[in-house]
Amino acid sequence: MTMRVVQVAEKNGPLHLAERDTPEPKAGEVRVKVEACGVCHSDSLTVEGVFPGLTFPRVPGHEIAGRIDAVGEGVQGWTVGQRVGVGWFGGACYRCSPCRRGHMIDCRNLRIPGISYDGGYAEAMVCPTDALAAIPDDLNSAEAAPLLCAGITTFNALRHSGALPGDLVAVLGVGGLGHLGIQFASKMGFRTIAVGRGGDKNKLAIKLGAEHYIDSDTEDPVAKLKQLGGAQTILATVPSGKAASPFIGALGVRGRLVVVGVSPEPIETPSFVMVGQSASIVGHASGTSIESEDTLRFSAMSGVRPMIETLPLHQAPEAYAKMMRGEARFRMVLTMGTGSR
Ligand SMILES: [Zn+2]
Ligand SMILES: [Zn+2]
């Protein structure tokens, strides 16, 4: 039996369609018939070959939604036909210090689909069972896929940020992460302020649940947030340290700047601003498979949905290029044709 995949054969790609033998799950693994796979900026770590220890050929993709179609020896609790998702968390070692303390997302030997093993730009993929999240019936696969990385990242960052219902929470950026962050913040009962560039995002931000939208092209968002009393949490989804830095000054007392947008640029702030407010800056990595289940369940229950553009698997190179140009509105999702729902 063979399957179609879109893979990279060497550093800097290109992504190309290939035919492979369909893999068999080993002990403790399942095979997932992929129905949809989101295209995430972190897929560039695979395509550009910059992730340490990456080997080729490699199939990218860590926003995978589908159905189990084979189980390996000794697998318990997961059955053929079950709808499942796999995100950034592709399995932990359970032996390192963070794992032994229960922080599996911080596993020093974390396995990541599309990096440590072949991911979801494929008709099927194999993964260990600890990577699996059950998908509720109310979500279709194309909607569920982006929730397994962009969704869990913003959902988990917000719910662990220390903000309580009624608190002022600002979301920086109305893009792939931000459009989900605004919805989650609003559904969690925060006074949600969206910050973006350009007046055209105003309507959308309000529709997504923001109480107010600040256009940073025409208004000083730091001054505005201060005027509103300062934010308890500011979720920085923008992939720029420079853009996030001034917002430390927009935090209320004991507020937190929670960083989920990744960039090599430093975040800089005068220390008196931080000390004077007892403020903190925290980084937040996505979450484990059970937290993906939490994200999916909360989304199904509250009506949070990603805004997606779908393309068939063979157009993965186009989907990836569009995402990298920043033109996706707001998440690109690959679909595998028959079997998708
Ligand atoms: Zn991702
Ligand atoms: Zn570990």
mmCIF file of C-alpha atoms and ligand atoms in Angstrom:
data_model
loop_
_atom_site.group_PDB
_atom_site.id
_atom_site.type_symbol
_atom_site.label_atom_id
_atom_site.label_comp_id
_atom_site.label_asym_id
_atom_site.label_seq_id
_atom_site.Cartn_x
_atom_site.Cartn_y
_atom_site.Cartn_z
ATOM 1 C CA MET A 1 0.000 0.000 0.000
ATOM 2 C CA THR A 2 1.324 3.439 -0.857
ATOM 3 C CA MET A 3 0.330 6.987 0.074
ATOM 4 C CA ARG A 4 0.959 10.506 -1.166
ATOM 5 C CA VAL A 5 3.028 12.878 0.952
ATOM 6 C CA VAL A 6 4.452 16.346 0.467
ATOM 7 C CA GLN A 7 8.024 16.318 1.744
ATOM 8 C CA VAL A 8 11.326 18.148 1.748
ATOM 9 C CA ALA A 9 14.320 16.095 0.607
ATOM 10 C CA GLU A 10 17.043 18.531 1.636
ATOM 11 C CA LYS A 11 17.699 21.779 3.481
ATOM 12 C CA ASN A 12 15.665 24.668 1.973
ATOM 13 C CA GLY A 13 13.330 22.328 0.164
ATOM 14 C CA PRO A 14 11.498 22.631 -2.087
ATOM 15 C CA LEU A 15 8.319 20.986 -0.836
ATOM 16 C CA HIS A 16 7.324 18.348 -3.369
ATOM 17 C CA LEU A 17 4.775 15.589 -3.813
ATOM 18 C CA ALA A 18 6.103 12.020 -3.365
ATOM 19 C CA GLU A 19 4.784 8.482 -3.184
ATOM 20 C CA ARG A 20 5.749 6.456 -0.105
ATOM 21 C CA ASP A 21 4.944 3.068 1.372
ATOM 22 C CA THR A 22 2.166 3.544 3.930
ATOM 23 C CA PRO A 23 3.891 3.158 7.320
ATOM 24 C CA GLU A 24 2.854 0.475 9.824
ATOM 25 C CA PRO A 25 2.495 1.470 13.500
ATOM 26 C CA LYS A 26 4.987 -0.152 15.873
ATOM 27 C CA ALA A 27 4.263 -1.065 19.504
ATOM 28 C CA GLY A 28 2.663 1.861 21.323
ATOM 29 C CA GLU A 29 1.912 3.730 18.094
ATOM 30 C CA VAL A 30 -1.121 4.320 15.909
ATOM 31 C CA ARG A 31 -1.491 5.209 12.268
ATOM 32 C CA VAL A 32 -3.685 8.231 11.590
ATOM 33 C CA LYS A 33 -5.452 8.591 8.259
ATOM 34 C CA VAL A 34 -5.024 12.328 7.867
ATOM 35 C CA GLU A 35 -8.108 14.309 6.862
ATOM 36 C CA ALA A 36 -6.723 17.822 7.333
ATOM 37 C CA CYS A 37 -3.420 19.403 8.301
ATOM 38 C CA GLY A 38 -2.859 23.043 9.132
ATOM 39 C CA VAL A 39 0.103 24.961 7.749
ATOM 40 C CA CYS A 40 2.010 26.707 10.539
ATOM 41 C CA HIS A 41 4.894 29.174 10.464
ATOM 42 C CA SER A 42 6.947 26.656 12.467
ATOM 43 C CA ASP A 43 6.832 24.331 9.432
ATOM 44 C CA SER A 44 9.621 26.577 8.129
ATOM 45 C CA LEU A 45 11.914 24.905 10.700
ATOM 46 C CA THR A 46 11.519 21.741 8.628
ATOM 47 C CA VAL A 47 11.430 23.288 5.155
ATOM 48 C CA GLU A 48 14.474 25.497 5.807
ATOM 49 C CA GLY A 49 16.175 22.647 7.665
ATOM 50 C CA VAL A 50 17.134 24.804 10.651
ATOM 51 C CA PHE A 51 15.822 22.612 13.479
ATOM 52 C CA PRO A 52 18.839 20.979 15.194
ATOM 53 C CA GLY A 53 19.226 17.282 14.346
ATOM 54 C CA LEU A 54 16.630 17.308 11.545
ATOM 55 C CA THR A 55 17.080 14.518 8.983
ATOM 56 C CA PHE A 56 15.745 14.276 5.409
ATOM 57 C CA PRO A 57 13.521 13.452 3.679
ATOM 58 C CA ARG A 58 10.958 14.826 6.121
ATOM 59 C CA VAL A 59 7.195 15.446 5.839
ATOM 60 C CA PRO A 60 6.234 18.658 7.714
ATOM 61 C CA GLY A 61 2.968 19.304 9.557
ATOM 62 C CA HIS A 62 1.957 19.404 13.217
ATOM 63 C CA GLU A 63 -1.717 20.466 13.012
ATOM 64 C CA ILE A 64 -3.067 17.054 12.134
ATOM 65 C CA ALA A 65 -6.708 15.951 12.280
ATOM 66 C CA GLY A 66 -7.942 12.559 11.121
ATOM 67 C CA ARG A 67 -8.961 9.085 12.157
ATOM 68 C CA ILE A 68 -7.018 6.160 13.593
ATOM 69 C CA ASP A 69 -6.866 3.471 10.916
ATOM 70 C CA ALA A 70 -4.388 1.002 12.495
ATOM 71 C CA VAL A 71 -3.080 0.416 16.016
ATOM 72 C CA GLY A 72 0.259 -1.102 17.028
ATOM 73 C CA GLU A 73 0.901 -3.788 19.587
ATOM 74 C CA GLY A 74 -0.029 -3.035 23.189
ATOM 75 C CA VAL A 75 -2.040 0.126 22.432
ATOM 76 C CA GLN A 76 -4.724 0.742 25.044
ATOM 77 C CA GLY A 77 -7.541 3.284 25.069
ATOM 78 C CA TRP A 78 -7.411 4.183 21.374
ATOM 79 C CA THR A 79 -9.325 2.332 18.693
ATOM 80 C CA VAL A 80 -9.564 2.150 14.917
ATOM 81 C CA GLY A 81 -12.055 4.711 13.573
ATOM 82 C CA GLN A 82 -11.628 7.161 16.451
ATOM 83 C CA ARG A 83 -11.233 10.826 15.470
ATOM 84 C CA VAL A 84 -7.929 12.224 16.718
ATOM 85 C CA GLY A 85 -5.643 15.218 16.419
ATOM 86 C CA VAL A 86 -1.892 15.624 16.810
ATOM 87 C CA GLY A 87 -0.229 18.967 17.504
ATOM 88 C CA TRP A 88 3.279 20.244 18.323
ATOM 89 C CA PHE A 89 3.445 17.838 21.283
ATOM 90 C CA GLY A 90 4.439 14.617 19.525
ATOM 91 C CA GLY A 91 5.437 12.586 22.579
ATOM 92 C CA ALA A 92 7.553 13.001 25.708
ATOM 93 C CA CYS A 93 10.306 10.842 27.235
ATOM 94 C CA TYR A 94 8.917 10.695 30.818
ATOM 95 C CA ARG A 95 12.505 10.326 32.087
ATOM 96 C CA CYS A 96 13.981 13.858 31.997
ATOM 97 C CA SER A 97 13.665 16.256 34.949
ATOM 98 C CA PRO A 98 10.791 18.388 33.514
ATOM 99 C CA CYS A 99 8.846 15.195 32.626
ATOM 100 C CA ARG A 100 9.447 13.742 36.101
ATOM 101 C CA ARG A 101 8.035 16.984 37.536
ATOM 102 C CA GLY A 102 4.985 16.717 35.294
ATOM 103 C CA HIS A 103 5.968 19.405 32.766
ATOM 104 C CA MET A 104 5.807 17.218 29.676
ATOM 105 C CA ILE A 105 5.597 20.125 27.211
ATOM 106 C CA ASP A 106 9.057 21.127 28.486
ATOM 107 C CA CYS A 107 10.453 17.613 27.911
ATOM 108 C CA ARG A 108 14.132 17.884 26.999
ATOM 109 C CA ASN A 109 13.604 15.064 24.493
ATOM 110 C CA LEU A 110 10.247 16.291 23.169
ATOM 111 C CA ARG A 111 9.253 14.692 19.891
ATOM 112 C CA ILE A 112 7.564 16.959 17.349
ATOM 113 C CA PRO A 113 5.563 15.716 14.347
ATOM 114 C CA GLY A 114 7.051 16.987 11.098
ATOM 115 C CA ILE A 115 10.434 17.393 12.785
ATOM 116 C CA SER A 116 11.282 14.303 14.877
ATOM 117 C CA TYR A 117 9.171 12.081 12.638
ATOM 118 C CA ASP A 118 7.016 12.538 9.546
ATOM 119 C CA GLY A 119 4.031 14.854 10.019
ATOM 120 C CA GLY A 120 0.678 15.614 8.480
ATOM 121 C CA TYR A 121 1.368 16.858 4.942
ATOM 122 C CA ALA A 122 0.417 13.295 4.013
ATOM 123 C CA GLU A 123 -2.476 10.890 3.545
ATOM 124 C CA ALA A 124 -1.330 9.026 6.682
ATOM 125 C CA MET A 125 1.184 9.343 9.505
ATOM 126 C CA VAL A 126 2.285 7.291 12.489
ATOM 127 C CA CYS A 127 2.716 8.634 16.029
ATOM 128 C CA PRO A 128 2.979 7.450 19.638
ATOM 129 C CA THR A 129 -0.329 7.367 21.530
ATOM 130 C CA ASP A 130 0.721 10.007 24.063
ATOM 131 C CA ALA A 131 0.600 12.537 21.189
ATOM 132 C CA LEU A 132 -3.125 11.919 20.549
ATOM 133 C CA ALA A 133 -6.020 14.232 21.384
ATOM 134 C CA ALA A 134 -9.631 13.110 20.900
ATOM 135 C CA ILE A 135 -11.652 15.423 18.604
ATOM 136 C CA PRO A 136 -15.265 16.212 19.599
ATOM 137 C CA ASP A 137 -17.960 15.414 17.017
ATOM 138 C CA ASP A 138 -18.996 19.074 16.775
ATOM 139 C CA LEU A 139 -15.732 20.071 15.092
ATOM 140 C CA ASN A 140 -14.899 19.047 11.537
ATOM 141 C CA SER A 141 -11.318 18.086 10.746
ATOM 142 C CA ALA A 142 -10.413 21.239 8.816
ATOM 143 C CA GLU A 143 -11.594 23.393 11.744
ATOM 144 C CA ALA A 144 -9.926 21.197 14.344
ATOM 145 C CA ALA A 145 -6.493 21.214 12.651
ATOM 146 C CA PRO A 146 -5.387 24.815 13.424
ATOM 147 C CA LEU A 147 -6.714 24.483 16.977
ATOM 148 C CA LEU A 148 -3.992 21.867 17.585
ATOM 149 C CA CYS A 149 -1.210 24.459 17.395
ATOM 150 C CA ALA A 150 -2.419 28.050 16.943
ATOM 151 C CA GLY A 151 -5.465 27.265 19.082
ATOM 152 C CA ILE A 152 -3.881 25.458 22.006
ATOM 153 C CA THR A 153 -1.045 27.999 22.124
ATOM 154 C CA THR A 154 -3.351 30.980 22.633
ATOM 155 C CA PHE A 155 -5.947 29.104 24.727
ATOM 156 C CA ASN A 156 -3.373 27.706 27.134
ATOM 157 C CA ALA A 157 -1.375 30.944 27.353
ATOM 158 C CA LEU A 158 -4.526 32.863 28.294
ATOM 159 C CA ARG A 159 -5.945 30.390 30.783
ATOM 160 C CA HIS A 160 -2.580 30.101 32.581
ATOM 161 C CA SER A 161 -1.861 33.840 32.482
ATOM 162 C CA GLY A 162 -3.323 34.638 35.888
ATOM 163 C CA ALA A 163 -6.046 36.903 34.475
ATOM 164 C CA LEU A 164 -9.493 36.347 35.972
ATOM 165 C CA PRO A 165 -12.936 36.878 34.398
ATOM 166 C CA GLY A 166 -13.559 40.603 34.074
ATOM 167 C CA ASP A 167 -9.855 41.488 33.912
ATOM 168 C CA LEU A 168 -8.500 43.608 31.075
ATOM 169 C CA VAL A 169 -6.668 41.432 28.548
ATOM 170 C CA ALA A 170 -5.054 42.757 25.384
ATOM 171 C CA VAL A 171 -4.238 40.638 22.357
ATOM 172 C CA LEU A 172 -1.461 42.019 20.152
ATOM 173 C CA GLY A 173 -1.980 41.090 16.525
ATOM 174 C CA VAL A 174 -5.089 40.095 14.571
ATOM 175 C CA GLY A 175 -3.533 37.282 12.513
ATOM 176 C CA GLY A 176 -3.240 33.501 12.604
ATOM 177 C CA LEU A 177 -2.741 33.390 16.373
ATOM 178 C CA GLY A 178 -4.414 36.673 17.278
ATOM 179 C CA HIS A 179 -7.786 35.961 15.659
ATOM 180 C CA LEU A 180 -8.031 32.881 17.905
ATOM 181 C CA GLY A 181 -6.606 34.675 20.956
ATOM 182 C CA ILE A 182 -9.307 37.361 20.727
ATOM 183 C CA GLN A 183 -12.064 34.726 20.567
ATOM 184 C CA PHE A 184 -10.671 32.712 23.477
ATOM 185 C CA ALA A 185 -10.097 35.806 25.640
ATOM 186 C CA SER A 186 -13.640 36.986 25.022
ATOM 187 C CA LYS A 187 -15.209 33.557 25.677
ATOM 188 C CA MET A 188 -13.162 33.220 28.881
ATOM 189 C CA GLY A 189 -14.858 36.352 30.172
ATOM 190 C CA PHE A 190 -11.988 38.814 29.911
ATOM 191 C CA ARG A 191 -12.471 42.448 28.905
ATOM 192 C CA THR A 192 -10.764 41.879 25.593
ATOM 193 C CA ILE A 193 -8.888 44.604 23.734
ATOM 194 C CA ALA A 194 -7.438 43.824 20.316
ATOM 195 C CA VAL A 195 -4.415 45.731 19.050
ATOM 196 C CA GLY A 196 -3.544 45.691 15.366
ATOM 197 C CA ARG A 197 -2.314 47.789 12.504
ATOM 198 C CA GLY A 198 -4.840 49.403 10.167
ATOM 199 C CA GLY A 199 -8.481 50.375 10.431
ATOM 200 C CA ASP A 200 -9.618 47.456 8.257
ATOM 201 C CA LYS A 201 -9.275 45.000 11.169
ATOM 202 C CA ASN A 202 -11.628 46.925 13.447
ATOM 203 C CA LYS A 203 -14.850 45.236 12.321
ATOM 204 C CA LEU A 204 -13.326 41.773 12.434
ATOM 205 C CA ALA A 205 -11.825 42.258 15.904
ATOM 206 C CA ILE A 206 -15.206 43.323 17.264
ATOM 207 C CA LYS A 207 -16.917 40.400 15.518
ATOM 208 C CA LEU A 208 -14.399 38.021 17.119
ATOM 209 C CA GLY A 209 -15.403 39.321 20.539
ATOM 210 C CA ALA A 210 -13.130 42.280 21.284
ATOM 211 C CA GLU A 211 -14.746 45.024 23.350
ATOM 212 C CA HIS A 212 -12.512 47.535 21.643
ATOM 213 C CA TYR A 213 -9.962 47.633 18.816
ATOM 214 C CA ILE A 214 -6.897 49.877 18.930
ATOM 215 C CA ASP A 215 -5.369 50.737 15.552
ATOM 216 C CA SER A 216 -1.708 51.311 16.376
ATOM 217 C CA ASP A 217 -1.264 53.273 13.129
ATOM 218 C CA THR A 218 -3.517 56.058 14.372
ATOM 219 C CA GLU A 219 -3.550 55.705 18.151
ATOM 220 C CA ASP A 220 -0.898 55.006 20.808
ATOM 221 C CA PRO A 221 -1.979 51.573 22.114
ATOM 222 C CA VAL A 222 0.222 51.765 25.223
ATOM 223 C CA ALA A 223 -1.314 55.078 26.293
ATOM 224 C CA LYS A 224 -4.811 53.795 25.522
ATOM 225 C CA LEU A 225 -4.342 50.593 27.566
ATOM 226 C CA LYS A 226 -2.930 52.613 30.474
ATOM 227 C CA GLN A 227 -5.913 54.932 30.274
ATOM 228 C CA LEU A 228 -8.162 51.862 30.559
ATOM 229 C CA GLY A 229 -6.352 50.951 33.783
ATOM 230 C CA GLY A 230 -3.540 48.769 32.453
ATOM 231 C CA ALA A 231 -3.840 45.183 31.250
ATOM 232 C CA GLN A 232 -3.587 42.169 33.532
ATOM 233 C CA THR A 233 -2.416 40.092 30.600
ATOM 234 C CA ILE A 234 -1.071 41.106 27.231
ATOM 235 C CA LEU A 235 -0.860 38.224 24.786
ATOM 236 C CA ALA A 236 1.889 39.014 22.287
ATOM 237 C CA THR A 237 1.149 37.023 19.143
ATOM 238 C CA VAL A 238 3.246 39.273 16.902
ATOM 239 C CA PRO A 239 6.517 37.617 15.836
ATOM 240 C CA SER A 240 8.595 40.669 16.769
ATOM 241 C CA GLY A 241 10.403 41.383 20.020
ATOM 242 C CA LYS A 242 10.675 45.019 19.028
ATOM 243 C CA ALA A 243 6.918 45.393 18.534
ATOM 244 C CA ALA A 244 6.130 43.649 21.835
ATOM 245 C CA SER A 245 8.636 45.587 23.996
ATOM 246 C CA PRO A 246 6.740 48.871 24.588
ATOM 247 C CA PHE A 247 3.689 46.954 25.847
ATOM 248 C CA ILE A 248 5.368 46.133 29.140
ATOM 249 C CA GLY A 249 4.505 49.754 29.929
ATOM 250 C CA ALA A 250 0.812 49.000 29.260
ATOM 251 C CA LEU A 251 0.549 46.360 31.998
ATOM 252 C CA GLY A 252 -1.306 46.957 35.226
ATOM 253 C CA VAL A 253 0.225 46.107 38.586
ATOM 254 C CA ARG A 254 1.374 42.440 38.631
ATOM 255 C CA GLY A 255 0.458 42.204 34.954
ATOM 256 C CA ARG A 256 2.080 39.767 32.579
ATOM 257 C CA LEU A 257 3.283 40.045 29.029
ATOM 258 C CA VAL A 258 2.760 36.520 27.702
ATOM 259 C CA VAL A 259 4.866 35.879 24.631
ATOM 260 C CA VAL A 260 3.735 33.299 22.070
ATOM 261 C CA GLY A 261 4.989 34.945 18.845
ATOM 262 C CA VAL A 262 8.534 33.772 18.252
ATOM 263 C CA SER A 263 11.373 35.947 16.940
ATOM 264 C CA PRO A 264 15.141 36.196 17.320
ATOM 265 C CA GLU A 265 14.822 39.889 18.263
ATOM 266 C CA PRO A 266 15.267 40.758 21.942
ATOM 267 C CA ILE A 267 12.452 42.143 24.079
ATOM 268 C CA GLU A 268 13.809 45.228 25.828
ATOM 269 C CA THR A 269 12.384 47.248 28.654
ATOM 270 C CA PRO A 270 13.641 49.729 31.245
ATOM 271 C CA SER A 271 13.869 47.688 34.461
ATOM 272 C CA PHE A 272 12.197 50.442 36.517
ATOM 273 C CA VAL A 273 9.008 49.872 34.522
ATOM 274 C CA MET A 274 9.033 46.199 35.450
ATOM 275 C CA VAL A 275 10.030 46.657 39.074
ATOM 276 C CA GLY A 276 7.622 49.545 39.635
ATOM 277 C CA GLN A 277 4.676 47.433 38.457
ATOM 278 C CA SER A 278 5.919 44.024 39.697
ATOM 279 C CA ALA A 279 5.394 43.069 36.061
ATOM 280 C CA SER A 280 6.626 39.923 34.343
ATOM 281 C CA ILE A 281 7.392 38.685 30.879
ATOM 282 C CA VAL A 282 6.726 34.992 30.336
ATOM 283 C CA GLY A 283 7.224 32.745 27.350
ATOM 284 C CA HIS A 284 4.589 30.150 26.637
ATOM 285 C CA ALA A 285 4.979 26.950 24.599
ATOM 286 C CA SER A 286 1.856 25.290 23.213
ATOM 287 C CA GLY A 287 0.735 22.414 25.441
ATOM 288 C CA THR A 288 0.363 18.657 25.740
ATOM 289 C CA SER A 289 -2.156 16.385 24.042
ATOM 290 C CA ILE A 290 -4.629 16.460 26.951
ATOM 291 C CA GLU A 291 -4.477 20.275 26.786
ATOM 292 C CA SER A 292 -5.246 19.987 23.058
ATOM 293 C CA GLU A 293 -8.351 18.069 24.072
ATOM 294 C CA ASP A 294 -9.240 20.889 26.476
ATOM 295 C CA THR A 295 -8.792 23.403 23.639
ATOM 296 C CA LEU A 296 -10.927 21.402 21.219
ATOM 297 C CA ARG A 297 -13.673 20.843 23.792
ATOM 298 C CA PHE A 298 -13.724 24.518 24.826
ATOM 299 C CA SER A 299 -13.878 25.569 21.159
ATOM 300 C CA ALA A 300 -16.714 23.147 20.386
ATOM 301 C CA MET A 301 -18.620 24.313 23.450
ATOM 302 C CA SER A 302 -18.109 28.070 23.103
ATOM 303 C CA GLY A 303 -18.192 28.509 19.332
ATOM 304 C CA VAL A 304 -14.533 29.480 18.890
ATOM 305 C CA ARG A 305 -13.503 28.577 15.338
ATOM 306 C CA PRO A 306 -10.425 29.310 13.262
ATOM 307 C CA MET A 307 -10.901 31.238 10.036
ATOM 308 C CA ILE A 308 -9.376 29.004 7.397
ATOM 309 C CA GLU A 309 -8.543 28.682 3.719
ATOM 310 C CA THR A 310 -8.345 25.105 2.504
ATOM 311 C CA LEU A 311 -6.272 23.676 -0.338
ATOM 312 C CA PRO A 312 -5.804 20.057 -1.437
ATOM 313 C CA LEU A 313 -2.624 18.239 -0.316
ATOM 314 C CA HIS A 314 -0.842 18.497 -3.675
ATOM 315 C CA GLN A 315 -1.057 22.300 -3.386
ATOM 316 C CA ALA A 316 0.908 22.285 -0.118
ATOM 317 C CA PRO A 317 3.770 24.281 -1.696
ATOM 318 C CA GLU A 318 1.310 27.077 -2.621
ATOM 319 C CA ALA A 319 -0.336 26.985 0.818
ATOM 320 C CA TYR A 320 3.050 27.151 2.540
ATOM 321 C CA ALA A 321 4.261 30.016 0.317
ATOM 322 C CA LYS A 322 1.075 32.010 0.952
ATOM 323 C CA MET A 323 1.440 31.525 4.717
ATOM 324 C CA MET A 324 5.101 32.578 4.588
ATOM 325 C CA ARG A 325 4.162 35.745 2.666
ATOM 326 C CA GLY A 326 1.775 36.580 5.522
ATOM 327 C CA GLU A 327 -1.205 36.434 3.151
ATOM 328 C CA ALA A 328 -3.174 33.601 4.783
ATOM 329 C CA ARG A 329 -6.569 34.715 6.123
ATOM 330 C CA PHE A 330 -6.000 33.370 8.704
ATOM 331 C CA ARG A 331 -4.820 29.758 8.680
ATOM 332 C CA MET A 332 -4.086 27.607 5.632
ATOM 333 C CA VAL A 333 -5.348 24.027 5.930
ATOM 334 C CA LEU A 334 -4.506 21.125 3.623
ATOM 335 C CA THR A 335 -7.276 18.617 2.981
ATOM 336 C CA MET A 336 -6.771 15.065 1.766
ATOM 337 C CA GLY A 337 -9.876 14.679 -0.401
ATOM 338 C CA THR A 338 -12.006 11.609 0.241
ATOM 339 C CA GLY A 339 -12.737 10.921 3.872
ATOM 340 C CA SER A 340 -12.625 14.563 4.990
ATOM 341 C CA ARG A 341 -15.626 15.905 6.733
HETATM 342 ZN ZN ZN B 1 2.596 25.377 14.885
HETATM 343 ZN ZN ZN B 2 11.155 14.262 29.055
#
